[in-house]
mmCIF file of C-alpha atoms in Angstrom:
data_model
loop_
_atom_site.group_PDB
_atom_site.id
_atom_site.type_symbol
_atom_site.label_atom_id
_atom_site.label_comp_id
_atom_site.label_asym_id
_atom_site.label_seq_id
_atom_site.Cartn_x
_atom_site.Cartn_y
_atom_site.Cartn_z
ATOM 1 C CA UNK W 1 4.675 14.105 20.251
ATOM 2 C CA UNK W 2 5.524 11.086 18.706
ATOM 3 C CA UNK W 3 6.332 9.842 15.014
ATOM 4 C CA UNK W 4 7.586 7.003 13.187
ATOM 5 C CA UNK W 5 10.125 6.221 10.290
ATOM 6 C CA UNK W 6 9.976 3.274 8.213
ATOM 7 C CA UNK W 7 13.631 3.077 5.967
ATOM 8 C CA UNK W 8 13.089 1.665 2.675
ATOM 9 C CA UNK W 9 9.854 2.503 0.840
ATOM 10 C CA UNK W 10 10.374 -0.768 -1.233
ATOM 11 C CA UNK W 11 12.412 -4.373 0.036
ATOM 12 C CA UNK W 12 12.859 -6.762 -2.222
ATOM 13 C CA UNK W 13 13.764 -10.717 -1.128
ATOM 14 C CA UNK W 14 13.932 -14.205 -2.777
ATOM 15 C CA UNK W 15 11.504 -16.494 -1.733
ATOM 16 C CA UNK W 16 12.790 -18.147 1.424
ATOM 17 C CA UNK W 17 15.022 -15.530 2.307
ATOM 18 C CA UNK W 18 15.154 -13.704 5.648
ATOM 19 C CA UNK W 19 12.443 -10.821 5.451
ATOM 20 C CA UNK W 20 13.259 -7.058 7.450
ATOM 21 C CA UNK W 21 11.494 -4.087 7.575
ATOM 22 C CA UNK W 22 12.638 -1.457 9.835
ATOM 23 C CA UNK W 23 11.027 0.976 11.748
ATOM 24 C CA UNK W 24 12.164 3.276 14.029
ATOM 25 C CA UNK W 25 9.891 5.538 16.636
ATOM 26 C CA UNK W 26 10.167 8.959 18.719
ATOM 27 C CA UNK W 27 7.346 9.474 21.299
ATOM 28 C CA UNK W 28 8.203 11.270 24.698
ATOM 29 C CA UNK W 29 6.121 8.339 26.721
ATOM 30 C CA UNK W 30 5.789 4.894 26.563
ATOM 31 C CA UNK W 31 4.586 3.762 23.302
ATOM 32 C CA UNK W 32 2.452 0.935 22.084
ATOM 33 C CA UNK W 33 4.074 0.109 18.617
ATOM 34 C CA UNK W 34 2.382 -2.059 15.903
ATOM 35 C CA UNK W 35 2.879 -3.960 12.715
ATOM 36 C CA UNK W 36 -0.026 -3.808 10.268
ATOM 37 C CA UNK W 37 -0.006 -5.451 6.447
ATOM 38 C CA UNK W 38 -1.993 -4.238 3.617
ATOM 39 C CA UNK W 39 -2.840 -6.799 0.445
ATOM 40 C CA UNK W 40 -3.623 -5.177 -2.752
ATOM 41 C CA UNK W 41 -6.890 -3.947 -2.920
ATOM 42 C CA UNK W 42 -7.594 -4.224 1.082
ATOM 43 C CA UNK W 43 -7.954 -2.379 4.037
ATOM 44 C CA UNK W 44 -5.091 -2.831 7.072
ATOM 45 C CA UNK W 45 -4.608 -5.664 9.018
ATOM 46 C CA UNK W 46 -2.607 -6.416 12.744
ATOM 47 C CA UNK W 47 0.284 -8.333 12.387
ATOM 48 C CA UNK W 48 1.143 -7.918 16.211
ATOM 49 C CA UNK W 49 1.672 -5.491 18.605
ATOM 50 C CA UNK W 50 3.636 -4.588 21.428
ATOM 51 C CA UNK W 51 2.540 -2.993 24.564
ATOM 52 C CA UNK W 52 4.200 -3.502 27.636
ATOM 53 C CA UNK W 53 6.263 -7.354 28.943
ATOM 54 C CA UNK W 54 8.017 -8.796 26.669
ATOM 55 C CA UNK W 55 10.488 -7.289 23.658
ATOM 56 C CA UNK W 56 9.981 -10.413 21.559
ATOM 57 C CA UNK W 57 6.622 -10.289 20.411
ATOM 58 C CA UNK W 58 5.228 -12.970 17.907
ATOM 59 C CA UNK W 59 2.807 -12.313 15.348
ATOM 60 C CA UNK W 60 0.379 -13.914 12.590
ATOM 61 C CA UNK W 61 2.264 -15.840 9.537
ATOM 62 C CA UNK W 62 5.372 -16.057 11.329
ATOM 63 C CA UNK W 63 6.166 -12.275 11.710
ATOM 64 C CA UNK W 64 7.942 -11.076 14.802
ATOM 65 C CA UNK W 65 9.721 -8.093 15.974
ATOM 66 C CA UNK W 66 11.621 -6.782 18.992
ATOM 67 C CA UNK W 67 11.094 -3.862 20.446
ATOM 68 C CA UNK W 68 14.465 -1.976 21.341
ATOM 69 C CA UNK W 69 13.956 0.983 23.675
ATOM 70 C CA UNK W 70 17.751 2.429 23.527
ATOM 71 C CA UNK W 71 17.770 2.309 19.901
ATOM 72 C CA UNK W 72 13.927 3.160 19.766
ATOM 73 C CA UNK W 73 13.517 0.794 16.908
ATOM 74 C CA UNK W 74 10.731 -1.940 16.751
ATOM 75 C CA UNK W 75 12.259 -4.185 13.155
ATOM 76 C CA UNK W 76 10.117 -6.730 12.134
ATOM 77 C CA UNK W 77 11.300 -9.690 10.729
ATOM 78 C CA UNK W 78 10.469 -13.224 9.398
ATOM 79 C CA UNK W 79 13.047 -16.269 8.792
ATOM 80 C CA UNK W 80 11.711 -17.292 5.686
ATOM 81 C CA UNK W 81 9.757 -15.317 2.960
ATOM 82 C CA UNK W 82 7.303 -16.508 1.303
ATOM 83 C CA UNK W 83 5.521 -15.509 -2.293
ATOM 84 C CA UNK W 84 1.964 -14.665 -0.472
ATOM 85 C CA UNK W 85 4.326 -12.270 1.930
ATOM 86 C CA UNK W 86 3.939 -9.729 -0.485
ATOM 87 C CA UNK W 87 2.453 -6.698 0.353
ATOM 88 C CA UNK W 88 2.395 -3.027 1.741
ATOM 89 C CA UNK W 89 3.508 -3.340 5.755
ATOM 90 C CA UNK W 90 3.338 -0.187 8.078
ATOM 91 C CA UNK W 91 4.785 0.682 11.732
ATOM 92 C CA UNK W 92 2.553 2.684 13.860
ATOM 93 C CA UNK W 93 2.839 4.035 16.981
ATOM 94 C CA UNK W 94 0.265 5.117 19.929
ATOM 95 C CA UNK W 95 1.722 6.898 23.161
ATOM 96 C CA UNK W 96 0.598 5.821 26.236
ATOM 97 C CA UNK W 97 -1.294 8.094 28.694
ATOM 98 C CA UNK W 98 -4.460 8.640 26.986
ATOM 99 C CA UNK W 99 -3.385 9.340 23.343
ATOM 100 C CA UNK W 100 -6.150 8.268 20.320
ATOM 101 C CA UNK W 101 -4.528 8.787 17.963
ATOM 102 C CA UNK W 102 -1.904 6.452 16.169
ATOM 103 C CA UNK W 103 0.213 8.086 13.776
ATOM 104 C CA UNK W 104 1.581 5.693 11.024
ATOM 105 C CA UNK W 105 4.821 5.285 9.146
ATOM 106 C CA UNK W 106 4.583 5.963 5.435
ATOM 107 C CA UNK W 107 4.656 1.969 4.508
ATOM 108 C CA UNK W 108 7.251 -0.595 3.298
ATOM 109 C CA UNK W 109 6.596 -2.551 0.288
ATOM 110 C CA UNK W 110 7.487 -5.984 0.438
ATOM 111 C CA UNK W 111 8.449 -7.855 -2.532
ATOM 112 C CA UNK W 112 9.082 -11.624 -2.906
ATOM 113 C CA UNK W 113 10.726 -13.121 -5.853
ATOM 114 C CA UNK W 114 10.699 -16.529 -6.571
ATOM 115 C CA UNK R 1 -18.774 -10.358 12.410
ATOM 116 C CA UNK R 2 -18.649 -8.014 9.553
ATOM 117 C CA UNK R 3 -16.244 -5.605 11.542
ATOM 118 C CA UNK R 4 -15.894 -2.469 9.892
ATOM 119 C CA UNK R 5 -17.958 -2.076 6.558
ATOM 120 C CA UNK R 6 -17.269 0.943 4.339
ATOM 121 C CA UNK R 7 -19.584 1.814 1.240
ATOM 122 C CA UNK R 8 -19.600 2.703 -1.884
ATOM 123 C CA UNK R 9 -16.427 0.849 -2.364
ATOM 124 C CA UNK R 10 -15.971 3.036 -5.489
ATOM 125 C CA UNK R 11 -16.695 6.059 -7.037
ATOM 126 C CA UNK R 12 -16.054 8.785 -9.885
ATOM 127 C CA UNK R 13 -17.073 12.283 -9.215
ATOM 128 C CA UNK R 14 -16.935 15.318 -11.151
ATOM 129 C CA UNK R 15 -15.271 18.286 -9.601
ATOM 130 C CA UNK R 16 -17.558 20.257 -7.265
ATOM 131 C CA UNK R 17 -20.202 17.597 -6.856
ATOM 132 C CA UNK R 18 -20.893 16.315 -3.123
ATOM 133 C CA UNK R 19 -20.667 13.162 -1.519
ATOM 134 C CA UNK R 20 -20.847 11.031 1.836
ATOM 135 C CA UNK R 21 -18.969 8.072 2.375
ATOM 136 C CA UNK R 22 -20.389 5.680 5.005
ATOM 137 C CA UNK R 23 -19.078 3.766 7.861
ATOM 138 C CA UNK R 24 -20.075 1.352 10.541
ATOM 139 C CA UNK R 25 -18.670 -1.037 12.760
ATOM 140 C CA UNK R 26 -20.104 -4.057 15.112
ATOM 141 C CA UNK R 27 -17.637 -4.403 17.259
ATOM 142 C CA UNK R 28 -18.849 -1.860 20.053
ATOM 143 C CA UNK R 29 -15.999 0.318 19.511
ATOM 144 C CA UNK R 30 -15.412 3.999 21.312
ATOM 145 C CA UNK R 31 -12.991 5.349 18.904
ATOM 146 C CA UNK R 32 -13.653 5.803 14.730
ATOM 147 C CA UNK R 33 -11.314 7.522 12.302
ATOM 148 C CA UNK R 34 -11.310 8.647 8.934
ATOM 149 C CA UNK R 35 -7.803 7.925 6.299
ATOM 150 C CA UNK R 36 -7.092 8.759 3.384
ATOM 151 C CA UNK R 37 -3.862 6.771 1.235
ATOM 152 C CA UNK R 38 -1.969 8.019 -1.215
ATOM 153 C CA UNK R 39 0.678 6.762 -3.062
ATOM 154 C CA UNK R 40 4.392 7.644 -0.847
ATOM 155 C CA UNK R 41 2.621 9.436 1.834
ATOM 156 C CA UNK R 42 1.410 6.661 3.606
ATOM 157 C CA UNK R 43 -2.191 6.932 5.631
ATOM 158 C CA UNK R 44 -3.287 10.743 6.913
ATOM 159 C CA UNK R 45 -5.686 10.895 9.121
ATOM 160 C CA UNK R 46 -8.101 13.776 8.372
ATOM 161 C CA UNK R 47 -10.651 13.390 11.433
ATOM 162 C CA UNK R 48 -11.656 11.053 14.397
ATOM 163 C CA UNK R 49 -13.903 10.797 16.703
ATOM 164 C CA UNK R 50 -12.722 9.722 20.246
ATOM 165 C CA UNK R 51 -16.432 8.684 21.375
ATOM 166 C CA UNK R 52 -19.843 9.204 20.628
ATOM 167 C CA UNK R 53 -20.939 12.364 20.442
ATOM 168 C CA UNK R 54 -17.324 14.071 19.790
ATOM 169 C CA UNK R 55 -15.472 14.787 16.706
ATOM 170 C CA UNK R 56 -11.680 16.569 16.214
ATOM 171 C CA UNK R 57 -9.859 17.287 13.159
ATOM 172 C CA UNK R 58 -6.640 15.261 11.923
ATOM 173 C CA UNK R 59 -3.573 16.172 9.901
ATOM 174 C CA UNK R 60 -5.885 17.318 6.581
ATOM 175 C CA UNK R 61 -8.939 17.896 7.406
ATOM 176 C CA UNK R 62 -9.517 20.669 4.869
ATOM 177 C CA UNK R 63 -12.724 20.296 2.327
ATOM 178 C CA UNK R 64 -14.052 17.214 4.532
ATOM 179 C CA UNK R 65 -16.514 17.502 7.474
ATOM 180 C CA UNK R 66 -17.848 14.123 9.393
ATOM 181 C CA UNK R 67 -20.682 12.921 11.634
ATOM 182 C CA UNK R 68 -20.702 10.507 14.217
ATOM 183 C CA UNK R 69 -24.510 9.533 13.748
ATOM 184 C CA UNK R 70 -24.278 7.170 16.478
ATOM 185 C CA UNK R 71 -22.056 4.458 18.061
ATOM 186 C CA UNK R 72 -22.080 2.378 15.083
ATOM 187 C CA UNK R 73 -21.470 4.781 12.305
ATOM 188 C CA UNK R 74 -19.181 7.537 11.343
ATOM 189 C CA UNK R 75 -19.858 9.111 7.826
ATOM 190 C CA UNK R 76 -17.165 11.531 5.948
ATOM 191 C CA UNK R 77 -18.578 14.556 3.433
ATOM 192 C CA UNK R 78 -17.202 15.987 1.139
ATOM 193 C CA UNK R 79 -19.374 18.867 -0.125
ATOM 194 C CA UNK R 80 -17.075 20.265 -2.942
ATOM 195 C CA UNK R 81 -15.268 17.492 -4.634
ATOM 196 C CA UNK R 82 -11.540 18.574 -5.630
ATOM 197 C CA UNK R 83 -9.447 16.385 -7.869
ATOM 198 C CA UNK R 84 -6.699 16.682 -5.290
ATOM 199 C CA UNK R 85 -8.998 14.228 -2.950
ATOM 200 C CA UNK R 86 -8.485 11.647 -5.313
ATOM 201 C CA UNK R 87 -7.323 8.755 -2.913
ATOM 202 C CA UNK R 88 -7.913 5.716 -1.524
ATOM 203 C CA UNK R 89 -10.342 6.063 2.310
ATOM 204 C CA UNK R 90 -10.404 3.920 4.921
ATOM 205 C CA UNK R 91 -12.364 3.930 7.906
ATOM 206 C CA UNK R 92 -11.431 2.093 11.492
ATOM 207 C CA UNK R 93 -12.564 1.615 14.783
ATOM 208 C CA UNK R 94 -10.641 1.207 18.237
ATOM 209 C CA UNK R 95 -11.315 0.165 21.492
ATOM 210 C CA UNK R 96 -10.412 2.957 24.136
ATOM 211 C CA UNK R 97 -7.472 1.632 25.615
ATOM 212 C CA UNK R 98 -4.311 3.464 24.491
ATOM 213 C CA UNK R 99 -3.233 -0.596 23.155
ATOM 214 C CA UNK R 100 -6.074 -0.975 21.520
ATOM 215 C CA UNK R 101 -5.059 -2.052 17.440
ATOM 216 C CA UNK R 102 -6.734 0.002 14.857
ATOM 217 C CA UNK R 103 -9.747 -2.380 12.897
ATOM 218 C CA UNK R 104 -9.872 -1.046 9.534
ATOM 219 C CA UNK R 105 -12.411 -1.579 6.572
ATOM 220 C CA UNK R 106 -12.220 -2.402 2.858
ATOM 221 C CA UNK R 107 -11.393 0.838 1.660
ATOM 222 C CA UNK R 108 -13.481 3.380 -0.478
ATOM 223 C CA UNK R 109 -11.273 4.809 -3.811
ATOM 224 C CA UNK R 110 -12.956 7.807 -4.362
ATOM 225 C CA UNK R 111 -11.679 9.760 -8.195
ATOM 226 C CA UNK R 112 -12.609 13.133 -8.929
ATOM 227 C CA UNK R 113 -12.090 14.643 -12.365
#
């Protein structure tokens, strides 16, 4: 089984402030965890991903999150937010082993003052 | 590389008409799946369909059925429209590796009244 929780159904940041979402998973194998963003009016998008290697993993637009297995959290973050940041962004989660199915978090809206 | 293309991209339907929502995808993709989005609850899957030829329910599946014509394409009915299916639905595709990231389309919003 596996699931995901995403704290915070809305964050809200100044522009060029320091950008978190957290998201936290339970899956009882490895998991393959991902980061996808939604713009108004659009369909989902990969940020990044992590699957096996590295904690640190780098995304698209300067995202990146760390995957921490003893506090089974994968947080993403970004230094410095920016106005075109704005948008829906969702956690996912896909267990290793033969799994098809990813089950998503219920979404964190991201918004960006100036 | 059009990716995953979804049509009609909207509709309005009156409550007990049918419909079928299209899919396809060019990127030679094993794995399709049908979402609906609703405001709070995030994406639900309601079926996919692991590879050709095979299809398996999701978390709501109820007043939907689906058809994976062929490789390409992966079309959702619904036969008795309920105002309660009033959503936003995507489609995506996935390669078959368990990493494999989910491609998603535009998005069909679909209100029934």
């Amino acid at each position: 089984a596996q699931s995901v929780t995403q704290l915070g159904s809305h964050v809200s940041v100044s522009e060029g402030a320091l950008v978190l979402l957290r998201c936290n998973y339970s899956s009882s194998v490895p998991p393959y965890l991902f980061w996808y963003v939604q713009y108004p009016n659009q369909g989902l998008q990969l940020l990044l991903k992590y699957t096996t290697g590295a904690t640190l993993v780098k995304g698209i637009n300067g995202f990146e999150a760390e995957f921490k297995k003893s506090e089974t959290s994968f947080h993403l973050t970004k230094p410095s937010a920016h106005m075109s940041d704005a948008a829906e962004y969702f956690c996912a989660v896909r267990a290793s082993g033969g799994s098809y199915i990813p089950t998503f978090g219920r979404g964190t809206s991201l918004i960006v003052h100036p | 590389n059009a990716g995953v293309t979804q049509t009609p991209k909207f509709q309005v339907l009156k409550t007990g008409q049918s419909m079928t929502l299209q899919c396809a995808q060019d990127m030679n993709h094993n794995s399709m799946y049908w979402y609906r989005q609703d405001p709070g609850m995030g994406l639900r899957l309601i079926y996919y369909s692991a590879s050709e030829g095979t299809t398996d329910k999701g978390e709501v599946p109820n007043g939907y059925n689906v058809s994976r014509l062929n490789k390409r394409e992966f079309s959702l009915r619904l036969e008795s429209a309920a105002p309660s299916q009033t959503s936003v639905y995507f489609c995506a595709s996935s390669g078959q590796a368990d990493n494999s990231p989910l491609h998603f389309g535009n998005g069909t919003r679909l209100t029934v009244t």
